[in-house]
CSV table of N, CA and C in Angstrom, one decimal:
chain,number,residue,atom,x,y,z
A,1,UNK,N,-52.6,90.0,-63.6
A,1,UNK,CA,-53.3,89.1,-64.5
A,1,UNK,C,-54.4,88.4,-63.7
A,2,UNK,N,-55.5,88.6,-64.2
A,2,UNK,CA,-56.7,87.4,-63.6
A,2,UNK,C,-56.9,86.3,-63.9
A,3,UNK,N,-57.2,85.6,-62.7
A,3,UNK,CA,-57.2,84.0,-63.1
A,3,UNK,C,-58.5,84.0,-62.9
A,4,UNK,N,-59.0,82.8,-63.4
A,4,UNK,CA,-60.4,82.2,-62.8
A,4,UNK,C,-60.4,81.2,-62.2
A,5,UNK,N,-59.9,80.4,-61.4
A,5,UNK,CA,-59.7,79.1,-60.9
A,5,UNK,C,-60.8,78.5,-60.2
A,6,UNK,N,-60.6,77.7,-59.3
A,6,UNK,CA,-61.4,77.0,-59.0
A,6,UNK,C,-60.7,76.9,-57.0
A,7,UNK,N,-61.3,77.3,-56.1
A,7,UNK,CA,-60.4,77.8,-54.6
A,7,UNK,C,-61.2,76.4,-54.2
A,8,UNK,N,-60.6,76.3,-52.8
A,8,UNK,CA,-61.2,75.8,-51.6
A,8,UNK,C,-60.7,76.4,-50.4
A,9,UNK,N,-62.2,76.3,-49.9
A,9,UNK,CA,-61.8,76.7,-47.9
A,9,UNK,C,-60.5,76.5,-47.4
A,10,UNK,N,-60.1,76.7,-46.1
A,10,UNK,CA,-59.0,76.3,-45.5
A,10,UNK,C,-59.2,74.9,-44.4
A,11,UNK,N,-60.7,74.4,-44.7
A,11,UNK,CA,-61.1,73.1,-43.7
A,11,UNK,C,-61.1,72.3,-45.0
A,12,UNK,N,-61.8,73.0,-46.4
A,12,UNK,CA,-61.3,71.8,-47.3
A,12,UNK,C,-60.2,71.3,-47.7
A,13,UNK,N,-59.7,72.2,-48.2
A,13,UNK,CA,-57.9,72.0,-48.4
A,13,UNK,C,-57.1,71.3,-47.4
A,14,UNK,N,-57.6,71.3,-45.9
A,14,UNK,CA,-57.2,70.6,-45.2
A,14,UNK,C,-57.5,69.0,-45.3
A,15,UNK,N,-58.7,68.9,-45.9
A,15,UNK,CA,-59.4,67.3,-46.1
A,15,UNK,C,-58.3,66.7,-47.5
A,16,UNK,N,-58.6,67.3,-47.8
A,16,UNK,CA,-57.7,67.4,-49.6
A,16,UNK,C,-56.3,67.1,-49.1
A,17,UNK,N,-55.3,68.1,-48.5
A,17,UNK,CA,-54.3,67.7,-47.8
A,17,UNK,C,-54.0,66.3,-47.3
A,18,UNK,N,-54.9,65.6,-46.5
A,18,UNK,CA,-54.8,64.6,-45.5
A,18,UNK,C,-55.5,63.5,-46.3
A,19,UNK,N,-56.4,63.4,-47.6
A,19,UNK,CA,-56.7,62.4,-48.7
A,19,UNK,C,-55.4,62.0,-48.9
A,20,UNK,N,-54.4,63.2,-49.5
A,20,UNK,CA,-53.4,63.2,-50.6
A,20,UNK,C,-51.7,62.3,-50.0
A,21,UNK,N,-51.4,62.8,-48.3
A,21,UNK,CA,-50.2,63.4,-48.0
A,21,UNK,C,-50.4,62.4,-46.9
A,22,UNK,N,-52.1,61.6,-46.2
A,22,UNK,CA,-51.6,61.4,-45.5
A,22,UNK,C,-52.0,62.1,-43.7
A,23,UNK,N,-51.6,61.2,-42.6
A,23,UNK,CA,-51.8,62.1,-41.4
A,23,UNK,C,-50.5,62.3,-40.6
A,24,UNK,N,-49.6,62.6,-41.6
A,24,UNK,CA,-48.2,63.5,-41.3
A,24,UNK,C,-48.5,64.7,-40.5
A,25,UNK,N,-49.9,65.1,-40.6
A,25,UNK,CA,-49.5,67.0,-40.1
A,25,UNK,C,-51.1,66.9,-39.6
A,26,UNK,N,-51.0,67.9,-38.5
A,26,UNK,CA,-52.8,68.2,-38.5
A,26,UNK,C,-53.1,69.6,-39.5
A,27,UNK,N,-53.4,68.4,-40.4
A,27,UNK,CA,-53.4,69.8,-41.8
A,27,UNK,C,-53.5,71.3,-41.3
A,28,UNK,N,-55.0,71.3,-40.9
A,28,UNK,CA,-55.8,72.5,-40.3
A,28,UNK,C,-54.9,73.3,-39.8
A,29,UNK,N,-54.3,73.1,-38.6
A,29,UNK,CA,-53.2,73.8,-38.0
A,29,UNK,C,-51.9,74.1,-38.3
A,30,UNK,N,-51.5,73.3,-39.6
A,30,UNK,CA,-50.5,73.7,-40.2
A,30,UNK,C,-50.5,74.6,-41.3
A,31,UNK,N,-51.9,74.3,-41.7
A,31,UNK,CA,-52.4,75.7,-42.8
A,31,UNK,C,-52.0,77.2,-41.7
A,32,UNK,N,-53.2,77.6,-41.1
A,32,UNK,CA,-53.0,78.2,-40.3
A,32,UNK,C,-51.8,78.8,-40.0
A,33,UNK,N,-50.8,77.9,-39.5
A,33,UNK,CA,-49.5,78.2,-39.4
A,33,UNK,C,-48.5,78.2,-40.5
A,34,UNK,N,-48.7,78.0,-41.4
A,34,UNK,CA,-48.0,78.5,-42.7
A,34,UNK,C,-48.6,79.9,-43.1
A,35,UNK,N,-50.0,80.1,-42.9
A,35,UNK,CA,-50.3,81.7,-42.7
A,35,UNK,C,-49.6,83.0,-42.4
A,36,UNK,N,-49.1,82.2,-40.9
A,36,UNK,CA,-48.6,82.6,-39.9
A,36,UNK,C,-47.6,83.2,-40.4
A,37,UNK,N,-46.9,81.8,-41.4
A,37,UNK,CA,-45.3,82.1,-41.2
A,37,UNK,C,-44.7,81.5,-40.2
A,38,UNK,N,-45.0,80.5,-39.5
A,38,UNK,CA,-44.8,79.8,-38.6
A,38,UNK,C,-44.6,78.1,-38.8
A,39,UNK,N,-44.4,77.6,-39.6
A,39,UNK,CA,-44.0,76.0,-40.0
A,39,UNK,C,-44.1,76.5,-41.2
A,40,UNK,N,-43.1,75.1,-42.0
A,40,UNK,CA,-43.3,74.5,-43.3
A,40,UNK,C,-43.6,73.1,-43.8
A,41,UNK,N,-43.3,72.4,-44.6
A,41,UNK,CA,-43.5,71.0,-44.6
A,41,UNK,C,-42.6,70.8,-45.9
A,42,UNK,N,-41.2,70.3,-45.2
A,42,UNK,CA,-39.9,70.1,-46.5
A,42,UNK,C,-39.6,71.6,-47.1
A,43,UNK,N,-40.1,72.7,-46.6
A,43,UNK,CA,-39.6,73.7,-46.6
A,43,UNK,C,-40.8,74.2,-47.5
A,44,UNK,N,-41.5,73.8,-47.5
A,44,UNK,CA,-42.5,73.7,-48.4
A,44,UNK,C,-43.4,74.6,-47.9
A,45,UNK,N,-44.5,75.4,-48.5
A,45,UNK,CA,-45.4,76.7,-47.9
A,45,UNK,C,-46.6,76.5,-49.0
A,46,UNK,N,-47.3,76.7,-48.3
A,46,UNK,CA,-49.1,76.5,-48.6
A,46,UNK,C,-49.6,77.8,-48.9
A,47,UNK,N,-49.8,78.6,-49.5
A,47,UNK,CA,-50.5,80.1,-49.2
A,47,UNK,C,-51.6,80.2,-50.3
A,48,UNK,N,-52.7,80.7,-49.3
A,48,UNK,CA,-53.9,81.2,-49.8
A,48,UNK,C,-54.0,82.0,-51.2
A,49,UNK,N,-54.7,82.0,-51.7
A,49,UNK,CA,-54.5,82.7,-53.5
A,49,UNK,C,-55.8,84.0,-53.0
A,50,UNK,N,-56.5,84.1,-52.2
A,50,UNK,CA,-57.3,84.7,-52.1
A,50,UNK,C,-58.1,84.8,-50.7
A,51,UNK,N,-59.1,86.3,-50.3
A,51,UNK,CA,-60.1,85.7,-49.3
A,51,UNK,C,-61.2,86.3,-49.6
A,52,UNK,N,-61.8,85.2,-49.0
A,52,UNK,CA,-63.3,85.2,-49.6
A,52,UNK,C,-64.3,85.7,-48.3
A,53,UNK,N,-65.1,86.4,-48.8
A,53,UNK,CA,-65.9,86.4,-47.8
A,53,UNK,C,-67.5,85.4,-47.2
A,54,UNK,N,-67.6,85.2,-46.3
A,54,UNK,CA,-68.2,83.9,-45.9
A,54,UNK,C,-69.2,84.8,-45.2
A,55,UNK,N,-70.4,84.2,-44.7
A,55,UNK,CA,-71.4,84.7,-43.9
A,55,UNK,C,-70.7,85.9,-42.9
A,56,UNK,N,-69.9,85.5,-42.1
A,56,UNK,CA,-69.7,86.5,-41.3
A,56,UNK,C,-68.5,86.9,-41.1
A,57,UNK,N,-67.1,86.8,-41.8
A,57,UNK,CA,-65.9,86.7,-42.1
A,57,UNK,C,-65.1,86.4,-43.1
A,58,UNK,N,-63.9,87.4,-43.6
A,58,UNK,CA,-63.1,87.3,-44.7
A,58,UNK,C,-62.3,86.0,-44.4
A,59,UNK,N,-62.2,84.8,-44.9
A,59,UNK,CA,-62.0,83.4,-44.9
A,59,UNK,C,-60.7,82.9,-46.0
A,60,UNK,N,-59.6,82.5,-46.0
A,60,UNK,CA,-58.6,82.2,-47.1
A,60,UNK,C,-59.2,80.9,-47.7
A,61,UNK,N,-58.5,81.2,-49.1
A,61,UNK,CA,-59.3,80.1,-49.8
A,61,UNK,C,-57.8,79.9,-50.6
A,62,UNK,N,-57.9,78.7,-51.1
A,62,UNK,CA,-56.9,78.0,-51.7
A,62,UNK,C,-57.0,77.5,-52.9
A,63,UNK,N,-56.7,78.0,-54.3
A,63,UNK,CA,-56.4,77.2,-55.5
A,63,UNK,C,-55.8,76.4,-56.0
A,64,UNK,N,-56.9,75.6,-56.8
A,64,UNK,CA,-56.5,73.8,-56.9
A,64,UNK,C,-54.9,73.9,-57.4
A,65,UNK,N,-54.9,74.8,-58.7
A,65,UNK,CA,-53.5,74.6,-58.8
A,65,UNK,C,-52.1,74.6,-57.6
A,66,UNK,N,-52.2,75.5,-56.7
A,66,UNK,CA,-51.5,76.0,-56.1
A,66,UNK,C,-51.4,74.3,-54.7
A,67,UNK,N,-53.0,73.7,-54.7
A,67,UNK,CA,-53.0,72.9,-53.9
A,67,UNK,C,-51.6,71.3,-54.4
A,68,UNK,N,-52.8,71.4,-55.6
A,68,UNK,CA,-51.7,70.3,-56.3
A,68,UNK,C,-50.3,70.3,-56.7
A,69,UNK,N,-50.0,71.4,-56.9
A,69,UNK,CA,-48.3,71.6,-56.7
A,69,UNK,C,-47.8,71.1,-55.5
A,70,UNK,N,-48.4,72.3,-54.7
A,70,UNK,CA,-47.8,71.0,-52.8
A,70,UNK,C,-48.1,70.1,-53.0
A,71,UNK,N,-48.8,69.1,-53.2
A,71,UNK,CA,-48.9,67.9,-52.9
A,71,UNK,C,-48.1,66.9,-53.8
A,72,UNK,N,-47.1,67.5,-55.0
A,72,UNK,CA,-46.6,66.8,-55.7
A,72,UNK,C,-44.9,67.5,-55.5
A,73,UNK,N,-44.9,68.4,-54.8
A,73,UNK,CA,-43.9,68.6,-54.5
A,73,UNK,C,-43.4,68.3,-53.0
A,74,UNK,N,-44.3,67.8,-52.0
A,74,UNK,CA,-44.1,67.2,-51.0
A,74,UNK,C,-44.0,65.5,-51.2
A,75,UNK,N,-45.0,65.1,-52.5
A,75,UNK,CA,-44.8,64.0,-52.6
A,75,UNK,C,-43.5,63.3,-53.2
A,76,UNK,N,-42.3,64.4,-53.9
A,76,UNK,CA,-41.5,63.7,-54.4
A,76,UNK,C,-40.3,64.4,-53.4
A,77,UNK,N,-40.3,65.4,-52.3
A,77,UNK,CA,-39.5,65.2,-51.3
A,77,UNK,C,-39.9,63.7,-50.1
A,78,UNK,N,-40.6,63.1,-50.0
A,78,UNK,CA,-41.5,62.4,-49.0
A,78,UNK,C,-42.0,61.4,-49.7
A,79,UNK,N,-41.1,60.0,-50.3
A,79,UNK,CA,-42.0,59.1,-51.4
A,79,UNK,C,-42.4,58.2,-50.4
A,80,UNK,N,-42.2,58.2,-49.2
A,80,UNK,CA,-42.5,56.7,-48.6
A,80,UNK,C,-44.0,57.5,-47.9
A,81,UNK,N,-44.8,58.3,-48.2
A,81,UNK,CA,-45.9,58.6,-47.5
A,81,UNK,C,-46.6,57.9,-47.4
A,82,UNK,N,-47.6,57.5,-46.4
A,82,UNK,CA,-48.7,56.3,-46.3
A,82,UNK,C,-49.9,57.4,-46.5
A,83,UNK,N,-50.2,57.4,-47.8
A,83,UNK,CA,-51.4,58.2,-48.7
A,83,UNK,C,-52.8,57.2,-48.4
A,84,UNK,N,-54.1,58.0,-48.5
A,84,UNK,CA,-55.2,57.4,-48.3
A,84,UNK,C,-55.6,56.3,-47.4
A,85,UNK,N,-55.0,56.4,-46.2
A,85,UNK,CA,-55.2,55.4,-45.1
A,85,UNK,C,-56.7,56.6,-44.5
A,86,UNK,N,-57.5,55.4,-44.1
A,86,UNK,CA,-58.7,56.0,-43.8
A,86,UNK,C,-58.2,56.6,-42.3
A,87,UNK,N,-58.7,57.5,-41.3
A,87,UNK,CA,-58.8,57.9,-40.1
A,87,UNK,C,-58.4,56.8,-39.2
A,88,UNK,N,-57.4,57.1,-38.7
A,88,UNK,CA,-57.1,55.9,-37.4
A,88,UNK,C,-57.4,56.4,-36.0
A,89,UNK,N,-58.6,55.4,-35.6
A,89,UNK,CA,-59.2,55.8,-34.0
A,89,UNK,C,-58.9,54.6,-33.6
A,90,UNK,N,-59.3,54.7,-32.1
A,90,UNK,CA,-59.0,53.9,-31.1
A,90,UNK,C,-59.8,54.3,-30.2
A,91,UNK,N,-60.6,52.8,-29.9
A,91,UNK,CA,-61.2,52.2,-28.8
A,91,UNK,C,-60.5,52.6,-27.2
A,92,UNK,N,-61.2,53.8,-27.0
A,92,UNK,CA,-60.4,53.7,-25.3
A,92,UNK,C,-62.0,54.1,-24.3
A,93,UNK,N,-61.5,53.6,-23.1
A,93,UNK,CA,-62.4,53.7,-22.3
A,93,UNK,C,-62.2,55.1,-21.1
A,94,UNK,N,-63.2,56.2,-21.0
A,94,UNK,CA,-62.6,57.2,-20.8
A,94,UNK,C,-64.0,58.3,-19.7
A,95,UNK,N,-64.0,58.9,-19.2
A,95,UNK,CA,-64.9,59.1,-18.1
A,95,UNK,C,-65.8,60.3,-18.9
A,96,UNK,N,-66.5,60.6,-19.4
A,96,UNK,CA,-67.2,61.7,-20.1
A,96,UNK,C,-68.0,62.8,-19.2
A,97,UNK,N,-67.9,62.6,-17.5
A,97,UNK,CA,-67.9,63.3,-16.6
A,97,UNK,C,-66.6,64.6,-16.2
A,98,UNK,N,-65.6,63.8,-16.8
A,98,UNK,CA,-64.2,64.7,-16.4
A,98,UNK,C,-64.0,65.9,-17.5
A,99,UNK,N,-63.0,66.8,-18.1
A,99,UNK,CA,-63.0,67.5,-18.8
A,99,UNK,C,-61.7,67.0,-19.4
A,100,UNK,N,-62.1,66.9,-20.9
A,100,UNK,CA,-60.9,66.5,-21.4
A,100,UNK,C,-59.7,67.2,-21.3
A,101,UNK,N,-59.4,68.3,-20.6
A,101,UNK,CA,-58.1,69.1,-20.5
A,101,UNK,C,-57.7,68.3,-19.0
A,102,UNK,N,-58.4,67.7,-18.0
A,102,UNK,CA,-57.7,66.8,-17.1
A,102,UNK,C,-57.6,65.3,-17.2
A,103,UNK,N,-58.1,65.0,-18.0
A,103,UNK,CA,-58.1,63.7,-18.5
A,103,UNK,C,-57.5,62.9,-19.4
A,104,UNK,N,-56.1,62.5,-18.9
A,104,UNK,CA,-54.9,62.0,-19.6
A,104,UNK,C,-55.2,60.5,-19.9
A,105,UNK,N,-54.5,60.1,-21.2
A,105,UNK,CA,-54.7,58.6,-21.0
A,105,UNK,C,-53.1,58.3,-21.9
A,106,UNK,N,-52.4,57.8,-21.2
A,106,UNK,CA,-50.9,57.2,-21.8
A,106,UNK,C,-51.0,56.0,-23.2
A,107,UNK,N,-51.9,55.0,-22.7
A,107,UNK,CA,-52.0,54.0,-23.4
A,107,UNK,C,-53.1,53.5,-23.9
A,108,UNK,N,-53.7,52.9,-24.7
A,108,UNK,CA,-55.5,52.7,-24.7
A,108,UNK,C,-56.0,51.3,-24.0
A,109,UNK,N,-57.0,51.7,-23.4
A,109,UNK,CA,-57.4,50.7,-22.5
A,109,UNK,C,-57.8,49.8,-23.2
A,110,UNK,N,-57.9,48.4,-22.6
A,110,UNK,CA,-58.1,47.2,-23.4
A,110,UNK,C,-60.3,47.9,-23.0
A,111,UNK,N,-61.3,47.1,-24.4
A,111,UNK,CA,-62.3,46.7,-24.0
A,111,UNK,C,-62.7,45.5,-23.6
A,112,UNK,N,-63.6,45.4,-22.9
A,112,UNK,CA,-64.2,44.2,-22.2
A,112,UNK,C,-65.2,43.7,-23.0
């Protein structure tokens, strides 16, 4: 049967994800790895409806319907989610000479 729907990327659907659900998961990488077959979320699975081809690569794309179901079926396994909280950063003080793969920081440094 053909649909005609309406898809998104796997970087949008990630944004869409993390609007909806929250910063429970690093969307991106858990798309990815529901790809995989490698995680779920409440048992829950994400899968691509299609791939699209993009400048230089076949790319999964994701339909709204299929988006919005997870998000309403995770929402009513998961009611206490903290939904639409904007990006949480933190002020740390940090050496931008070092490489961030050696450069550990435990706790965030107070600013002066």
């Amino acid at each position: 049967m053909m649909v005609t729907e309406m898809t998104y990327s796997a970087a949008e659907t990630a944004l869409i994800l993390r609007q909806a659900l929250g910063p429970i998961r690093a969307w991106d990488d858990c798309l990815a790895d529901m790809r995989a077959g490698k995680t779920s979320v409440c048992d829950l699975v994400l899968m691509p409806a299609i791939q699209r081809l993009d400048s230089r690569a076949w790319r999964p794309s994701y339909a709204v319907s299929a988006i919005r179901e997870f998000i309403v079926e995770v929402a009513k396994v998961m009611p206490d989610l903290k939904v639409k909280l904007p990006p949480q950063g933190q002020v740390i003080e940090y050496d931008d000479n070092i490489s961030w793969r050696v450069q550990k920081i435990k706790t965030p440094a107070t600013v002066h």
